[in-house]
Amino acid sequence: MMQRQAVNPSDWSVKLGYNQAELIGGMTRQFICSGQTSVDDAGNLRHEGDMRAQIGLALDNLETVVKGAGMTLANVIRLGIYATDVDAALQNFDLLGARFGGHDVAPPMTLLGVTRLALPGMLFEIEATAAD
């Protein structure tokens, strides 16, 4: 059974909803997920210009892919996040807190500002590593 141990020399990141690092033990499988975005099942962009809606759908898509591996968001051990507007993304990070907080996890993450994502109008992308 996977064990997680938060590593936070100070608690500033915990106040923002994530651990600075986690020590993972007892893992049997590792799952690496490509960036998930605000697209429908046909790959069409949804919610152009709406950061909050794009984050919500990207999280839905991430959760669907993780479930496809027989895991839940509780298994996510690292996130990589890309946003065309970091301030707008941060204003909507309560969505990540609600989704991951519901599983009582705060995976380490990196948020990067980028000038563009794969499709014009795409504002947010999230990739994950999970383990069990």
PDB file of N, CA and C in Angstrom, residues 33-36 58-59 62 76-83 93 96 100 107-112 117 124-129:
ATOM      1  N   CYS A  33       0.495  10.926 -16.687  1.00  0.00           N
ATOM      2  CA  CYS A  33      -0.595  11.428 -17.520  1.00  0.00           C
ATOM      3  C   CYS A  33      -0.152  12.681 -18.267  1.00  0.00           C
ATOM      4  N   SER A  34      -0.416  12.717 -19.548  1.00  0.00           N
ATOM      5  CA  SER A  34      -0.132  13.911 -20.337  1.00  0.00           C
ATOM      6  C   SER A  34      -1.046  15.051 -19.899  1.00  0.00           C
ATOM      7  N   GLY A  35      -0.759  16.232 -20.360  1.00  0.00           N
ATOM      8  CA  GLY A  35      -1.555  17.395 -20.000  1.00  0.00           C
ATOM      9  C   GLY A  35      -3.013  17.237 -20.398  1.00  0.00           C
ATOM     10  N   GLN A  36      -3.895  17.528 -19.456  1.00  0.00           N
ATOM     11  CA  GLN A  36      -5.334  17.490 -19.704  1.00  0.00           C
ATOM     12  C   GLN A  36      -5.834  18.927 -19.781  1.00  0.00           C
ATOM     13  N   ALA A  58     -10.780  20.674 -17.359  1.00  0.00           N
ATOM     14  CA  ALA A  58      -9.473  20.015 -17.346  1.00  0.00           C
ATOM     15  C   ALA A  58      -9.368  19.063 -16.154  1.00  0.00           C
ATOM     16  N   LEU A  59      -9.876  19.473 -15.000  1.00  0.00           N
ATOM     17  CA  LEU A  59      -9.874  18.595 -13.824  1.00  0.00           C
ATOM     18  C   LEU A  59     -10.796  17.400 -14.024  1.00  0.00           C
ATOM     19  N   LEU A  62      -8.871  15.104 -16.246  1.00  0.00           N
ATOM     20  CA  LEU A  62      -7.801  14.454 -15.488  1.00  0.00           C
ATOM     21  C   LEU A  62      -8.362  13.323 -14.632  1.00  0.00           C
ATOM     22  N   VAL A  76      -2.688  10.821  -6.902  1.00  0.00           N
ATOM     23  CA  VAL A  76      -1.837  11.793  -7.593  1.00  0.00           C
ATOM     24  C   VAL A  76      -0.731  12.252  -6.644  1.00  0.00           C
ATOM     25  N   ILE A  77       0.519  12.136  -7.127  1.00  0.00           N
ATOM     26  CA  ILE A  77       1.661  12.513  -6.295  1.00  0.00           C
ATOM     27  C   ILE A  77       2.411  13.729  -6.833  1.00  0.00           C
ATOM     28  N   ARG A  78       2.069  14.213  -8.025  1.00  0.00           N
ATOM     29  CA  ARG A  78       2.708  15.414  -8.575  1.00  0.00           C
ATOM     30  C   ARG A  78       1.846  15.992  -9.675  1.00  0.00           C
ATOM     31  N   LEU A  79       1.807  17.335  -9.721  1.00  0.00           N
ATOM     32  CA  LEU A  79       1.072  18.056 -10.757  1.00  0.00           C
ATOM     33  C   LEU A  79       1.994  19.043 -11.458  1.00  0.00           C
ATOM     34  N   GLY A  80       1.836  19.150 -12.751  1.00  0.00           N
ATOM     35  CA  GLY A  80       2.454  20.207 -13.547  1.00  0.00           C
ATOM     36  C   GLY A  80       1.317  21.007 -14.164  1.00  0.00           C
ATOM     37  N   ILE A  81       1.318  22.305 -13.944  1.00  0.00           N
ATOM     38  CA  ILE A  81       0.217  23.148 -14.410  1.00  0.00           C
ATOM     39  C   ILE A  81       0.781  24.264 -15.284  1.00  0.00           C
ATOM     40  N   TYR A  82       0.111  24.496 -16.400  1.00  0.00           N
ATOM     41  CA  TYR A  82       0.505  25.520 -17.361  1.00  0.00           C
ATOM     42  C   TYR A  82      -0.692  26.434 -17.585  1.00  0.00           C
ATOM     43  N   ALA A  83      -0.456  27.740 -17.537  1.00  0.00           N
ATOM     44  CA  ALA A  83      -1.551  28.696 -17.727  1.00  0.00           C
ATOM     45  C   ALA A  83      -1.056  29.881 -18.540  1.00  0.00           C
ATOM     46  N   PHE A  93      -7.865  28.693  -8.151  1.00  0.00           N
ATOM     47  CA  PHE A  93      -7.248  27.495  -7.594  1.00  0.00           C
ATOM     48  C   PHE A  93      -8.100  26.848  -6.513  1.00  0.00           C
ATOM     49  N   LEU A  96      -9.008  23.422  -7.585  1.00  0.00           N
ATOM     50  CA  LEU A  96      -8.050  22.353  -7.301  1.00  0.00           C
ATOM     51  C   LEU A  96      -8.138  21.948  -5.841  1.00  0.00           C
ATOM     52  N   PHE A 100      -8.909  18.104  -4.944  1.00  0.00           N
ATOM     53  CA  PHE A 100      -7.897  17.287  -4.277  1.00  0.00           C
ATOM     54  C   PHE A 100      -8.130  17.231  -2.768  1.00  0.00           C
ATOM     55  N   PRO A 107      -0.901  17.335  -3.455  1.00  0.00           N
ATOM     56  CA  PRO A 107       0.309  16.929  -4.173  1.00  0.00           C
ATOM     57  C   PRO A 107       1.212  18.111  -4.499  1.00  0.00           C
ATOM     58  N   PRO A 108       2.537  17.882  -4.473  1.00  0.00           N
ATOM     59  CA  PRO A 108       3.456  18.919  -4.924  1.00  0.00           C
ATOM     60  C   PRO A 108       3.104  19.317  -6.356  1.00  0.00           C
ATOM     61  N   MET A 109       3.274  20.595  -6.657  1.00  0.00           N
ATOM     62  CA  MET A 109       2.927  21.064  -8.000  1.00  0.00           C
ATOM     63  C   MET A 109       3.844  22.189  -8.440  1.00  0.00           C
ATOM     64  N   THR A 110       3.884  22.375  -9.728  1.00  0.00           N
ATOM     65  CA  THR A 110       4.572  23.501 -10.334  1.00  0.00           C
ATOM     66  C   THR A 110       3.578  24.195 -11.245  1.00  0.00           C
ATOM     67  N   LEU A 111       3.504  25.518 -11.137  1.00  0.00           N
ATOM     68  CA  LEU A 111       2.645  26.333 -12.000  1.00  0.00           C
ATOM     69  C   LEU A 111       3.548  27.198 -12.867  1.00  0.00           C
ATOM     70  N   LEU A 112       3.391  27.075 -14.164  1.00  0.00           N
ATOM     71  CA  LEU A 112       4.184  27.857 -15.110  1.00  0.00           C
ATOM     72  C   LEU A 112       3.285  28.717 -15.977  1.00  0.00           C
ATOM     73  N   LEU A 117      -0.826  27.633 -25.410  1.00  0.00           N
ATOM     74  CA  LEU A 117      -0.970  26.183 -25.269  1.00  0.00           C
ATOM     75  C   LEU A 117      -1.318  25.596 -26.628  1.00  0.00           C
ATOM     76  N   PHE A 124      -5.474  26.760 -19.975  1.00  0.00           N
ATOM     77  CA  PHE A 124      -5.043  25.975 -18.808  1.00  0.00           C
ATOM     78  C   PHE A 124      -4.784  24.529 -19.207  1.00  0.00           C
ATOM     79  N   GLU A 125      -3.717  23.949 -18.654  1.00  0.00           N
ATOM     80  CA  GLU A 125      -3.391  22.542 -18.881  1.00  0.00           C
ATOM     81  C   GLU A 125      -2.806  21.976 -17.597  1.00  0.00           C
ATOM     82  N   ILE A 126      -3.181  20.744 -17.262  1.00  0.00           N
ATOM     83  CA  ILE A 126      -2.692  20.108 -16.038  1.00  0.00           C
ATOM     84  C   ILE A 126      -2.260  18.688 -16.346  1.00  0.00           C
ATOM     85  N   GLU A 127      -1.026  18.341 -15.930  1.00  0.00           N
ATOM     86  CA  GLU A 127      -0.530  16.989 -16.081  1.00  0.00           C
ATOM     87  C   GLU A 127      -0.265  16.412 -14.703  1.00  0.00           C
ATOM     88  N   ALA A 128      -0.264  15.083 -14.609  1.00  0.00           N
ATOM     89  CA  ALA A 128      -0.151  14.455 -13.299  1.00  0.00           C
ATOM     90  C   ALA A 128       0.683  13.180 -13.352  1.00  0.00           C
ATOM     91  N   THR A 129       1.294  12.899 -12.206  1.00  0.00           N
ATOM     92  CA  THR A 129       1.899  11.612 -11.938  1.00  0.00           C
ATOM     93  C   THR A 129       1.155  11.030 -10.758  1.00  0.00           C
TER      94      THR A 129
END
